[in-house]
CSV table of C-alpha atoms and ligand atoms in Angstrom, one decimal:
chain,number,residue,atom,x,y,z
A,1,UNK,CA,116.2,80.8,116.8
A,2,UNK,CA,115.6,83.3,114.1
A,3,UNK,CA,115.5,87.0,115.2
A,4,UNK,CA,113.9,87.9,112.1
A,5,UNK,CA,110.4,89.7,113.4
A,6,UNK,CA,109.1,89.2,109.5
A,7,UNK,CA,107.3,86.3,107.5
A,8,UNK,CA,108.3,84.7,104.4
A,9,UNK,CA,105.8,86.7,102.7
A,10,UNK,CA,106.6,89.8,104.2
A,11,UNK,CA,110.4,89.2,103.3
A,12,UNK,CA,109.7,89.0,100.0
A,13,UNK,CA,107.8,92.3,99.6
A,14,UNK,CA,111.0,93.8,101.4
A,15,UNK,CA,112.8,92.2,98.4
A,16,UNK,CA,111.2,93.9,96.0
A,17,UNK,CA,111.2,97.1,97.6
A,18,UNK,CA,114.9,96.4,98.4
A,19,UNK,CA,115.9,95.6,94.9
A,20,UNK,CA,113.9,98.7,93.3
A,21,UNK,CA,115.6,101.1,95.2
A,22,UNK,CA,119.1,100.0,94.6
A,23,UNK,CA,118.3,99.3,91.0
A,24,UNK,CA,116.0,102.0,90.1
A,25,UNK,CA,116.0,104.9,92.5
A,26,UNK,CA,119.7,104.9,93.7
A,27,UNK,CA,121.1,105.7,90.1
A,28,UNK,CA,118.5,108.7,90.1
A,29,UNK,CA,119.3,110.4,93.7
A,30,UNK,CA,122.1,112.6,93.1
A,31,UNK,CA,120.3,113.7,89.7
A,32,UNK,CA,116.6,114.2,91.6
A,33,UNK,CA,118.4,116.1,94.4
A,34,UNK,CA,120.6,118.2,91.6
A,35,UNK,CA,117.3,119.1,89.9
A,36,UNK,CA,115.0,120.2,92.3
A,37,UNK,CA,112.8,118.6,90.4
A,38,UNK,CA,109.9,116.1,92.0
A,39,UNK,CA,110.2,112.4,90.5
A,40,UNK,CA,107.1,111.5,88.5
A,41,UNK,CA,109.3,108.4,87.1
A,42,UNK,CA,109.6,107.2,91.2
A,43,UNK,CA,105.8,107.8,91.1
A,44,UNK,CA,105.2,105.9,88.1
A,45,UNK,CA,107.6,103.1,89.5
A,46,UNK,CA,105.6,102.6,92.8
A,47,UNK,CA,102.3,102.3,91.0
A,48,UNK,CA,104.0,100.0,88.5
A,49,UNK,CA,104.6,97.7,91.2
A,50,UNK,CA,101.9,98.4,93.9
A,51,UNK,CA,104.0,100.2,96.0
A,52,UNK,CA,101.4,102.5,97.1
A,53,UNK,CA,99.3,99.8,98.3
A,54,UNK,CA,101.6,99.0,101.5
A,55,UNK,CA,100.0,101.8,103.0
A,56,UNK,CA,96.4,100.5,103.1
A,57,UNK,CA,94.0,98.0,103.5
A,58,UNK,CA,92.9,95.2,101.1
A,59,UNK,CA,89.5,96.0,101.5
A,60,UNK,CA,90.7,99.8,99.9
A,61,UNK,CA,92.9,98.7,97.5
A,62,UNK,CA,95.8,98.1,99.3
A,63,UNK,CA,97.7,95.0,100.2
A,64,UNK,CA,96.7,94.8,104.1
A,65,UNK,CA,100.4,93.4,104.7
A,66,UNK,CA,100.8,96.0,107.6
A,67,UNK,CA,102.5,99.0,109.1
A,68,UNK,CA,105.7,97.7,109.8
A,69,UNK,CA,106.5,96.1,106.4
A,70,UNK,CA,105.2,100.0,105.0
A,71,UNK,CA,108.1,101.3,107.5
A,72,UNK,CA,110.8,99.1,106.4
A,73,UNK,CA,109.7,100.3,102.5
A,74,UNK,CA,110.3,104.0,103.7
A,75,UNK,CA,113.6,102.8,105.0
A,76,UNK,CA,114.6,100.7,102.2
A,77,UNK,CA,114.0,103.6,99.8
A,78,UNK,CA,115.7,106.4,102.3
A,79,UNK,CA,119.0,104.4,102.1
A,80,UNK,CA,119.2,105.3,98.6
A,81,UNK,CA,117.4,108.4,98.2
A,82,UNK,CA,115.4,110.7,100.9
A,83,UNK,CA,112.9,112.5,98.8
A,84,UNK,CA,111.6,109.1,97.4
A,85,UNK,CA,111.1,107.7,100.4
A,86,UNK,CA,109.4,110.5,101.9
A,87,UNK,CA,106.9,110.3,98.6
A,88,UNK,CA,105.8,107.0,100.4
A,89,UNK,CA,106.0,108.4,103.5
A,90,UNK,CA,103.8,112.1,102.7
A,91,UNK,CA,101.2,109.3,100.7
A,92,UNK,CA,100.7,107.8,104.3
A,93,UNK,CA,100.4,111.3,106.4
A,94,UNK,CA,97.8,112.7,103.9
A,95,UNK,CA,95.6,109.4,103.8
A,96,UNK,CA,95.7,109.2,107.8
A,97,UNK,CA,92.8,111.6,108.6
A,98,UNK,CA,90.3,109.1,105.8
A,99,UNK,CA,91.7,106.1,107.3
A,100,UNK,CA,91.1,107.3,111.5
A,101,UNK,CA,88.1,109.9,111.1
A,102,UNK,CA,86.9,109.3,107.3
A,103,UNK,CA,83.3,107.5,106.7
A,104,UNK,CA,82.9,104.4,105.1
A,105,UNK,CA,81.6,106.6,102.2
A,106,UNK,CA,84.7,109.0,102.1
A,107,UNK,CA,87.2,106.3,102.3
A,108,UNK,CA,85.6,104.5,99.5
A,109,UNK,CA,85.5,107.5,97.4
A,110,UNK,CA,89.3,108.4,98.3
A,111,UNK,CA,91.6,106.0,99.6
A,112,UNK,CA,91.3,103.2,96.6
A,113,UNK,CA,92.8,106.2,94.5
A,114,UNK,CA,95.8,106.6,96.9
A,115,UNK,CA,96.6,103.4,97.0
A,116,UNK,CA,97.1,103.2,93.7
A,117,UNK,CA,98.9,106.1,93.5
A,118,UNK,CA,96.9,107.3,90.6
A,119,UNK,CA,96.8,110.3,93.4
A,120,UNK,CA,99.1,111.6,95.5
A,121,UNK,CA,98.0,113.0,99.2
A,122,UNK,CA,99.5,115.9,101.0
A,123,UNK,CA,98.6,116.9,104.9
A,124,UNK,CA,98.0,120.9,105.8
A,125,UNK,CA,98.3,121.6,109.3
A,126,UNK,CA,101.3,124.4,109.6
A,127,UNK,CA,100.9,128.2,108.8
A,128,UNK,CA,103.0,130.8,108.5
A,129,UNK,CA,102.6,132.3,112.2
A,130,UNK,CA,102.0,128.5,114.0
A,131,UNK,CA,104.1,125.3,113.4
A,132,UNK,CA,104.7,123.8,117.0
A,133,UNK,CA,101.6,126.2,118.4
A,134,UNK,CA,99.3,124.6,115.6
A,135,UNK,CA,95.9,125.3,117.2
A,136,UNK,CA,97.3,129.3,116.9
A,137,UNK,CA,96.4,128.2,113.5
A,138,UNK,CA,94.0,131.5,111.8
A,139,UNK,CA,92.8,129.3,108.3
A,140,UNK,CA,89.3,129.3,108.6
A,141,UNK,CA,86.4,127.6,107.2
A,142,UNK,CA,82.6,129.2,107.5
A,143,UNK,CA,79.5,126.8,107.1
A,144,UNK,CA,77.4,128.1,104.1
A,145,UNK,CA,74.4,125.7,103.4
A,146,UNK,CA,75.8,122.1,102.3
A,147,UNK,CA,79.1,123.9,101.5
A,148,UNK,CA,82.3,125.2,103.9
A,149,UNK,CA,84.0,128.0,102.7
A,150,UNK,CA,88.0,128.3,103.5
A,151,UNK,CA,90.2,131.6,103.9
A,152,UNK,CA,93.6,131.5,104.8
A,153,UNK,CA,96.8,130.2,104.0
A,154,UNK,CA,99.0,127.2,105.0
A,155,UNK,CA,102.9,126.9,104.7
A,156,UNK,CA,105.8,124.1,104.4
A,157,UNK,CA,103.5,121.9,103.0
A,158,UNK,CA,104.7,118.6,101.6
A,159,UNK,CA,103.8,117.4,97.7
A,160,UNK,CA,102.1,120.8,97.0
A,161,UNK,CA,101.2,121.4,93.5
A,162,UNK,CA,101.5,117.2,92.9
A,163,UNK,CA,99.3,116.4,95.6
A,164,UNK,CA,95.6,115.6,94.0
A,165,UNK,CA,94.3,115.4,97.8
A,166,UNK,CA,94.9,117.6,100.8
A,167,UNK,CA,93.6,117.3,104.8
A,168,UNK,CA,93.3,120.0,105.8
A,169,UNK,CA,92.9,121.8,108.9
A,170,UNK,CA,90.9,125.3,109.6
A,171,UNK,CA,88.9,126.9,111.8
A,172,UNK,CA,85.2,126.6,112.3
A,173,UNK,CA,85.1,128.5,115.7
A,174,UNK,CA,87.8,131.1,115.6
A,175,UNK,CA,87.4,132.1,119.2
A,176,UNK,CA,87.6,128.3,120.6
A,177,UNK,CA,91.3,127.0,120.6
A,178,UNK,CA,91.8,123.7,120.0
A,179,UNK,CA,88.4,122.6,120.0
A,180,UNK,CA,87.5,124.8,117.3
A,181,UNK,CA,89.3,123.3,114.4
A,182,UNK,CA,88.1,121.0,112.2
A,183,UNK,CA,89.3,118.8,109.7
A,184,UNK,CA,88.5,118.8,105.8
A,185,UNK,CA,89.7,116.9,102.9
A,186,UNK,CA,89.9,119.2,99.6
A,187,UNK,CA,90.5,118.3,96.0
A,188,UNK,CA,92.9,120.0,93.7
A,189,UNK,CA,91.5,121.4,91.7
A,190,UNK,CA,88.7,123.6,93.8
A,191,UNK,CA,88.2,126.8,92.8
A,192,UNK,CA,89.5,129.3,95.1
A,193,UNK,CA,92.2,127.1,96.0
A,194,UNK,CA,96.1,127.6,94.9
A,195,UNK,CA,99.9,126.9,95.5
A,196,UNK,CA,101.0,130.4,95.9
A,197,UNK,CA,104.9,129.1,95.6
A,198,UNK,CA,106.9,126.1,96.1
A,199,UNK,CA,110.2,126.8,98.9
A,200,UNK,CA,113.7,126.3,97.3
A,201,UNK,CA,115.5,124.5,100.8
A,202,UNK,CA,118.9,122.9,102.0
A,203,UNK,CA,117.8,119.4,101.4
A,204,UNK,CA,115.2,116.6,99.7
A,205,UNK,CA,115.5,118.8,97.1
A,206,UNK,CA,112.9,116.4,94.8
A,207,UNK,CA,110.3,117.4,96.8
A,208,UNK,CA,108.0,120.1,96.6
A,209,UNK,CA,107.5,122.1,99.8
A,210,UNK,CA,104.8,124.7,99.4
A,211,UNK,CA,102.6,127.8,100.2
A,212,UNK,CA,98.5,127.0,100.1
A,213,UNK,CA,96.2,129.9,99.7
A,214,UNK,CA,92.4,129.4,99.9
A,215,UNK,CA,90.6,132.6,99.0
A,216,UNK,CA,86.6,131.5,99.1
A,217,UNK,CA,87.5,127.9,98.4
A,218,UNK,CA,84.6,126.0,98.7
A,219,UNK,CA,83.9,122.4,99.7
A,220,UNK,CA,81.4,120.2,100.2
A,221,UNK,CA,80.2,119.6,104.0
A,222,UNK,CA,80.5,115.8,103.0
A,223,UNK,CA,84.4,116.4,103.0
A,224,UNK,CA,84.3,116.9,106.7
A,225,UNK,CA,86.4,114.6,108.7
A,226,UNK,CA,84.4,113.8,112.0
A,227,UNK,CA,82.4,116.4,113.3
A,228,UNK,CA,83.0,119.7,114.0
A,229,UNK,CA,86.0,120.6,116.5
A,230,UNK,CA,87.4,117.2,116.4
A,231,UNK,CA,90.2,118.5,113.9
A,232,UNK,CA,93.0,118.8,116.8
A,233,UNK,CA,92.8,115.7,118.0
A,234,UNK,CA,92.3,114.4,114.6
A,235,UNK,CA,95.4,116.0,113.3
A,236,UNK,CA,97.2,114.8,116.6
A,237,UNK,CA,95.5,111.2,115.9
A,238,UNK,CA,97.4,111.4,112.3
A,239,UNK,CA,100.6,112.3,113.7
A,240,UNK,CA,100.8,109.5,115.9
A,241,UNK,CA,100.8,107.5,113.1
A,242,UNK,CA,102.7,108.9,110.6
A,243,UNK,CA,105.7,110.5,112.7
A,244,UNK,CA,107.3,106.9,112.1
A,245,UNK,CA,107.0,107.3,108.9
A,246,UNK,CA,110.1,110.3,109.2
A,247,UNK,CA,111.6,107.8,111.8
A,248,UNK,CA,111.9,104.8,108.6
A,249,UNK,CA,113.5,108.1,106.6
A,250,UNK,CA,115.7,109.0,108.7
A,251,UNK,CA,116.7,105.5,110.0
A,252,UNK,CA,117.2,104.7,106.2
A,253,UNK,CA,119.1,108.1,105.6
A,254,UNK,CA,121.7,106.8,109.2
A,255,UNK,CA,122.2,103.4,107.3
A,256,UNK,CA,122.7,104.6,104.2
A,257,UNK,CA,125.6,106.4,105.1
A,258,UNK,CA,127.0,103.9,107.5
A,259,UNK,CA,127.2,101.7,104.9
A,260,UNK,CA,128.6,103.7,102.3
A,261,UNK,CA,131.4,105.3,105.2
A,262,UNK,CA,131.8,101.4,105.9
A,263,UNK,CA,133.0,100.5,102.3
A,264,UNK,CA,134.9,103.6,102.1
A,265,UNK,CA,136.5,103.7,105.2
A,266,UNK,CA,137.5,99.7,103.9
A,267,UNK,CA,139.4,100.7,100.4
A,268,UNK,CA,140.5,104.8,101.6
A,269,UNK,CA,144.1,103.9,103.1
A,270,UNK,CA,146.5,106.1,104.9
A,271,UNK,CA,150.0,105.5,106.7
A,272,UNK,CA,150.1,102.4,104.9
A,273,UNK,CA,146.4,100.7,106.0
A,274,UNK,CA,142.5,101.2,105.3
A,275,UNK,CA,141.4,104.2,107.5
A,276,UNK,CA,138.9,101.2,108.7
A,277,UNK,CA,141.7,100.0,110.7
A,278,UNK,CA,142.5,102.8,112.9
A,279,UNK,CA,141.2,102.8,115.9
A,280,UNK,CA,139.5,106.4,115.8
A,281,UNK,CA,137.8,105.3,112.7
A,282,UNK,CA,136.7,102.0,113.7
A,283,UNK,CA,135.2,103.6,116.8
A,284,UNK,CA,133.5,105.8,114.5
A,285,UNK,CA,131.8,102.7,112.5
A,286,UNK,CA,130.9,101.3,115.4
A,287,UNK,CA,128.7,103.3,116.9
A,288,UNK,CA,127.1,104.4,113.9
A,289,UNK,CA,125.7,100.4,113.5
A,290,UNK,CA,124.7,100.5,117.5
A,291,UNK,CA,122.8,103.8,116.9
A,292,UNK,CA,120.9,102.1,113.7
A,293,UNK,CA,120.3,99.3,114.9
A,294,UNK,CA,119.2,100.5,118.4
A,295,UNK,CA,116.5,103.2,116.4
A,296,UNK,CA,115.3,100.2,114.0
A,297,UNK,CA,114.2,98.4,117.6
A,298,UNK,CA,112.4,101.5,118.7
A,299,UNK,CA,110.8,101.8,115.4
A,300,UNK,CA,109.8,98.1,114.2
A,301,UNK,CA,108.7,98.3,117.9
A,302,UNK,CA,106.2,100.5,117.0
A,303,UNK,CA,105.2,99.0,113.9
A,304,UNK,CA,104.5,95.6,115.6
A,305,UNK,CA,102.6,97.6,118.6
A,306,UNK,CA,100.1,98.7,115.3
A,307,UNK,CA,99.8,95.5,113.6
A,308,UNK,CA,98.7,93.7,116.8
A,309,UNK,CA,96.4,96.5,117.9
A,310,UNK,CA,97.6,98.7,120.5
A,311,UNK,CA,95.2,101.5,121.8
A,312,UNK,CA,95.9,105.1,120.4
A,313,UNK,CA,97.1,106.3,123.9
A,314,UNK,CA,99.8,103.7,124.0
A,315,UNK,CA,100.9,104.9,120.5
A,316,UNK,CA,101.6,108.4,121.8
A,317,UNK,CA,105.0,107.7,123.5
A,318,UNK,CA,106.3,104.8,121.4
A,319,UNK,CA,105.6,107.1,118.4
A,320,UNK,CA,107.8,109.8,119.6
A,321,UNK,CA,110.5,108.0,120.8
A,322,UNK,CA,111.0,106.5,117.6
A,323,UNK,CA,110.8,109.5,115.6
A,324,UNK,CA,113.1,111.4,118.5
A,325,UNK,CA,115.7,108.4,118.4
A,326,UNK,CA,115.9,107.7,114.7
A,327,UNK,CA,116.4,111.1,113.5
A,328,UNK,CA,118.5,112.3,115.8
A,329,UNK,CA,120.7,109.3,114.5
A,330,UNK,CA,120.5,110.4,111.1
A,331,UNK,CA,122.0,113.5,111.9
A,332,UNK,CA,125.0,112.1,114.0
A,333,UNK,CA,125.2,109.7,111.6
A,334,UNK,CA,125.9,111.0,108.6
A,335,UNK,CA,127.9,113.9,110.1
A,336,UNK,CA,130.2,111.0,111.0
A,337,UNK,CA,130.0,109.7,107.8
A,338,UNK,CA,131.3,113.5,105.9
A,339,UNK,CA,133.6,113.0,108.5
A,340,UNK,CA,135.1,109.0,107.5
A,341,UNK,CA,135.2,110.4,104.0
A,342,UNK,CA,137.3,113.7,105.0
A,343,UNK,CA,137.6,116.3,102.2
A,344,UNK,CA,135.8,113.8,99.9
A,345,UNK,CA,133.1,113.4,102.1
A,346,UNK,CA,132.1,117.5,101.7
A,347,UNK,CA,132.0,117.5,97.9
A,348,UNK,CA,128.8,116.5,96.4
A,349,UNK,CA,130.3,114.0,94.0
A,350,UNK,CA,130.2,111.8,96.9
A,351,UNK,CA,126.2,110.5,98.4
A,352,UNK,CA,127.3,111.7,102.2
A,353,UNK,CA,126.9,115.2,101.5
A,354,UNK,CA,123.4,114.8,100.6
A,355,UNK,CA,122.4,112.5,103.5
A,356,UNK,CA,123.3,114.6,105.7
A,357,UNK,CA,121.6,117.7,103.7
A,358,UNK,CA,118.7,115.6,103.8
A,359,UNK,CA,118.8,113.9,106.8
A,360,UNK,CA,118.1,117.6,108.6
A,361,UNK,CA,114.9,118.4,108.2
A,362,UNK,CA,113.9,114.6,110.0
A,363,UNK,CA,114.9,116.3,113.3
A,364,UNK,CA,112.2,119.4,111.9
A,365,UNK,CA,109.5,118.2,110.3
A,366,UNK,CA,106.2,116.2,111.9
A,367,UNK,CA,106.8,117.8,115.4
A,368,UNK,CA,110.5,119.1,116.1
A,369,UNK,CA,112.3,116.9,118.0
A,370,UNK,CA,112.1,119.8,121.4
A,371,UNK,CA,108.0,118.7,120.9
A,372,UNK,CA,108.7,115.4,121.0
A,373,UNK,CA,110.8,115.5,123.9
A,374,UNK,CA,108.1,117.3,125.1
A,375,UNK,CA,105.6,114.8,124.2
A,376,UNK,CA,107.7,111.7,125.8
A,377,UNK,CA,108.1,113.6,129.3
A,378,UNK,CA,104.2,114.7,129.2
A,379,UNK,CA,103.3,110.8,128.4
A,380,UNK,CA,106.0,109.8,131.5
A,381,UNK,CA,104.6,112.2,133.5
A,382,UNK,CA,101.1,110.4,133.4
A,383,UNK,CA,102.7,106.9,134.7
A,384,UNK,CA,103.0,106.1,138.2
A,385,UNK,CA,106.1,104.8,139.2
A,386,UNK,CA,106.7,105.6,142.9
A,387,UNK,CA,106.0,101.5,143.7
A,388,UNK,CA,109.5,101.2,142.3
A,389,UNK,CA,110.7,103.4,144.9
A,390,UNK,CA,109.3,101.7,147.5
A,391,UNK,CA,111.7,101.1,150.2
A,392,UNK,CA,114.4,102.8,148.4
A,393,UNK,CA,115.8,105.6,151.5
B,401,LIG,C1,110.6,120.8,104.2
B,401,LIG,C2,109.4,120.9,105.1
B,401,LIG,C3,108.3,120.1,104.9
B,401,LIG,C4,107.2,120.3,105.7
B,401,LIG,N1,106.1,119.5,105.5
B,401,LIG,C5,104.9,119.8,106.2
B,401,LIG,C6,103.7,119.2,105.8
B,401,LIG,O1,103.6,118.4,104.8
B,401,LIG,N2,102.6,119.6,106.5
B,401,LIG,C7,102.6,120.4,107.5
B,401,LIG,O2,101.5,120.7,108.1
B,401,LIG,N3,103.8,121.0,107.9
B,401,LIG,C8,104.9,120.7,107.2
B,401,LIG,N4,106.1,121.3,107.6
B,401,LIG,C9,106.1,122.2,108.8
B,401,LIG,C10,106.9,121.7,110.0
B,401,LIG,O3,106.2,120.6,110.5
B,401,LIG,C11,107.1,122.8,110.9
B,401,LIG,O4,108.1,123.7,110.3
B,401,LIG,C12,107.6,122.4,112.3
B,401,LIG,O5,106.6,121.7,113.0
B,401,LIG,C13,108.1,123.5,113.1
B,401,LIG,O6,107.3,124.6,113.1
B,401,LIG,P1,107.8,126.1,112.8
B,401,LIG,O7,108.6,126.0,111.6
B,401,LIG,O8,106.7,127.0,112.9
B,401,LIG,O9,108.8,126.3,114.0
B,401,LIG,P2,108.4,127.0,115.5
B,401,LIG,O10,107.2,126.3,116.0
B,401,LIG,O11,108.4,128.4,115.4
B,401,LIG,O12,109.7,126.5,116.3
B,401,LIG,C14,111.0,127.2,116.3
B,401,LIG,C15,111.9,126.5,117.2
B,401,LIG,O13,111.4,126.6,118.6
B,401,LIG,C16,111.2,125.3,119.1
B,401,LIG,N5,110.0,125.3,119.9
B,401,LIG,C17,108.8,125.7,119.6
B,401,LIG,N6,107.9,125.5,120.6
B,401,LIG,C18,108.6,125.0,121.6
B,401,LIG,C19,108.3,124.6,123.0
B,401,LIG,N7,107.1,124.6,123.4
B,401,LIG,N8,109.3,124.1,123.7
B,401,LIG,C20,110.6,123.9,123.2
B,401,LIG,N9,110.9,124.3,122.0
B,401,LIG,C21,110.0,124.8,121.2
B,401,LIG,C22,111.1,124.4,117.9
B,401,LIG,O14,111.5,123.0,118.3
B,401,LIG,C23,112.1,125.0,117.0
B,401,LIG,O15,113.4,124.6,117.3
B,401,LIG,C24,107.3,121.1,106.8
B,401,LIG,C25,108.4,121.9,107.0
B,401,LIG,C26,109.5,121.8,106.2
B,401,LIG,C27,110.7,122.7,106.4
């Protein structure tokens, strides 16, 4: 019996995707992270081979192969190098609000360009002043005739100044919580729009992270996303979806440095044998493949749960377990993996430093993991168990 949950056809696309990365984007990793620069040529190399298209539908553009083969291309590519794979995963997040709330006109106008990659997508929910709290959010956007007019600012935001396309969220009724955001999508180059500054930061150094200002930036009412006031749950809809897009980065980040500890720990000897061979190190290896391969169940879980349908409420949990589970294993992995390599393993001549610079901000970004602890327990709290109990003293 084959435990392989994918189809000839899907196995080949993980093929490709496979052999790019090691060919292509591992030999530029340590120079993308070096020069805090973002990489156009990984850009150009996705489009080249439809990489992009993963993400979407066939009738957009896209393939239509799926959400867990576009997981296992995140992970492929975050073995190798972080910031490329999250350029796969950010083009996912910043499409989401088109694909759950957009109309067929809106997606027909957008999402064929983003799965091309001819443009890239970024998603703009966090400020300054609210990250966890995001409905404390103070962006806001007045209705003026057929137009919306945005003020504010937004912060941390992922492919700023390459993104052509942003979702963003602002307030249409200041004074109404939650249920007074809504969500836009905004082009580039709209006047009254800017990247105020891009963040220099301890890891993914290749991409940008940056500051949004809108001062009077106006947008046509015909790049609302649902109606008015739907924008939290919209935004909450998209993140759902797209927090297992960090989960495939950060699983990819965890085997990316088992494997490279694994080889080292193989051909590194002291007191006459590989450092694989004692105990303490072995122990080490092991439980670095359990945790991997106990996050990929969680998250190709969750990728099958999409493919075959399930209901956005049962998305919820399975969502942030994954994204919980798989980037909390990116950190304790690749600290164990500095660790396997000793001295060598701090110096940045060696790929474990990096993964574990990189694999950091997967336990941040997307909902901190405390939220989605949060999340998991608030989703438990709504099941009824107590039939288990039953005659249990
Ligand atoms: C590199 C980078 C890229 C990013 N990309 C994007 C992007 O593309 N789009 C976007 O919108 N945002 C983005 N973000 C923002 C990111 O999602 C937020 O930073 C994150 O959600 C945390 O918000 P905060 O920084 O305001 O921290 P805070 O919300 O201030 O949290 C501070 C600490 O308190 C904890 N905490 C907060 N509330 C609770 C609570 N109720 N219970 C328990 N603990 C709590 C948090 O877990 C955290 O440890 C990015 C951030 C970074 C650093």
């Amino acid at each position: 019996m084959s435990w392989e949950p994918l189809s000839d056809d899907q196995l080949e696309i993980r093929e490709l995707v496979r052999t790019l990365a090691r060919e292509r984007i591992a030999p530029r990793a340590a120079e993308i992270d070096a020069s805090h620069e973002f990489p156009w040529d990984v850009v150009q190399l996705y489009r080249d081979h439809e990489i992009f298209g993963l993400f979407f539908d066939e009738a957009h553009g896209g393939t239509g192969t799926g959400t867990l083969l576009s997981l296992i291309a995140i992970e492929e590519v975050s073995k190798v190098c972080a910031t490329s794979g999250l350029i796969l995963a950010v083009q996912e997040l910043g499409s989401l609000g088109l694909k759950v709330a957009g109309t067929d006109e809106q997606k027909e106008r957008y999402l064929p360009k983003l799965a091309t990659g001819e443009w890239l997508a970024a998603y703009a929910l966090t400020e300054a002043g609210s990250g966890s709290d995001s409905a404390a959010m103070r962006t806001t956007a007045g209705r003026e005739g057929d137009e919306y007019v945005l003020d504010g600012s937004k912060r941390f935001i992922t492919n700023a100044s390459v993104a052509s396309l942003y979702t963003v969220f602002a307030k249409t009724d200041p004074e109404a919580g939650h249920s007074g955001i809504s969500a836009f999508v905004l082009e580039s180059d709209t006047p009254g729009f800017e990247v105020a500054r891009v963040e220099p930061k301890m890891g993914i150094a290749g991409s940008t992270t940056g500051e949004l200002v809108f001062e009077g930036a106006r947008i046509p009412a015909t790049n609302r996303l649902g109606e008015e006031g739907e924008g939290f749950r919209i935004a909450m809809q998209i993140l759902d979806r797209s927090r297992p897009g960090v989960a495939a980065q950060g699983l990819g980040i965890a085997q990316g440095a088992t494997d490279y500890a694994l080889e080292y720990a193989r051909t590194r000897e002291t007191m006459g044998k590989p450092i694989a061979e004692h105990q303490l190190i072995a122990g080490k290896l092991a439980d670095m493949e359990t945790r991997c391969e106990a996050a990929r169940g969680l998250l190709y879980r969750f990728g099958r749960m999409v493919d075959e349908g399930a209901d956005d409420v049962e998305l919820t949990k399975a969502s942030a377990m994954a994204k919980l589970f798989c980037t909390d294993t990116a950190m304790d992995v690749t600290t164990e993996a500095v660790q396997i390599l000793g001295g060598y393993g701090y110096i940045s001549e060696y790929p474990v430093e990096r993964m574990m610079r990189d694999a950091k901000i997967t336990q941040i970004y997307e909902g901190t993991n405390e939220i989605q602890r949060l999340v998991i327990a608030r989703e438990m709290l709504k099941e009824s168990r107590a039939f288990l109990l039953d005659g249990v003293a």
